[in-house]
C-alpha positions as a printed Julia matrix, in Angstrom:
68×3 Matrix{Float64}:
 156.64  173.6   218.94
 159.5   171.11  219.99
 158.87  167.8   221.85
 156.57  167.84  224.16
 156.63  164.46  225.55
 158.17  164.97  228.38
 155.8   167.94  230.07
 153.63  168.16  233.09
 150.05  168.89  232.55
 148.29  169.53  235.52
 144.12  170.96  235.79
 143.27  173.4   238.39
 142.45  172.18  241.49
 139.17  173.73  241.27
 138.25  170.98  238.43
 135.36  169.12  239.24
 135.95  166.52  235.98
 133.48  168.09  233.89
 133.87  168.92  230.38
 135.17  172.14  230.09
 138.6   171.84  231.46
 142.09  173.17  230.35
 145.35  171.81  231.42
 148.35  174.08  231.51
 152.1   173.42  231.78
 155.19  175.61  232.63
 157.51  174.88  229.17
 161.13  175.64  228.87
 162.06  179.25  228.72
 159.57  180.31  231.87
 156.73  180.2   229.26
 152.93  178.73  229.68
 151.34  176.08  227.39
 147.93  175.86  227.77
 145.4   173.26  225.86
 142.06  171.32  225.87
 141.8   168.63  228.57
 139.44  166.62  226.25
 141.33  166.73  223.47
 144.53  165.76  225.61
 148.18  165.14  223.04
 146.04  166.17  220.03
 144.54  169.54  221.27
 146.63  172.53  220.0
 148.6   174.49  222.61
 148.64  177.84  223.47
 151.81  179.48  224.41
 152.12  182.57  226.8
 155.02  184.36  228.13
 155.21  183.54  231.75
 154.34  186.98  232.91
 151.78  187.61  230.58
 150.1   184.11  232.29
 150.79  185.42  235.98
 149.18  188.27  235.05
 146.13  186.56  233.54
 145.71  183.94  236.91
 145.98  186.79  239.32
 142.91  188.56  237.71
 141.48  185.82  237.47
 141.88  184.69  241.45
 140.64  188.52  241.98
 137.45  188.18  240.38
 138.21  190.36  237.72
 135.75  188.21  234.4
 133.15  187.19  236.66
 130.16  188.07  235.72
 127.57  190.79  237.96
């Protein structure tokens, strides 16, 4: 992964501060970083194709992994 340093992380605005947080960014390219909020510069990142993410956060927003 290339330099970093200059990214936005931002939480969800659902985040209450607790403990089990992830911060995502939008990285060059139109892809998605996504890592541990705890661990902050030294958590590892995960990388998604933009699309892949907007696919993810939609079923997400629609309910689709809650549980019954």
């Amino acid at each position: 992964m290339n330099d970093l340093s200059g990214v936005r992380w931002f939480k969800s605005s659902k985040s209450q501060g607790g403990e089990t947080c992830v911060e995502a960014a939008h990285l060059i390219g139109g892809s998605v970083g996504v890592r541990d909020s705890k661990l902050g510069e030294l958590s590892p990142i995960l990388v998604f194709d933009g699309l892949v993410w907007d696919r993810f956060t939609t079923a997400v927003k629609r309910g689709r992994f809650d549980r019954p």
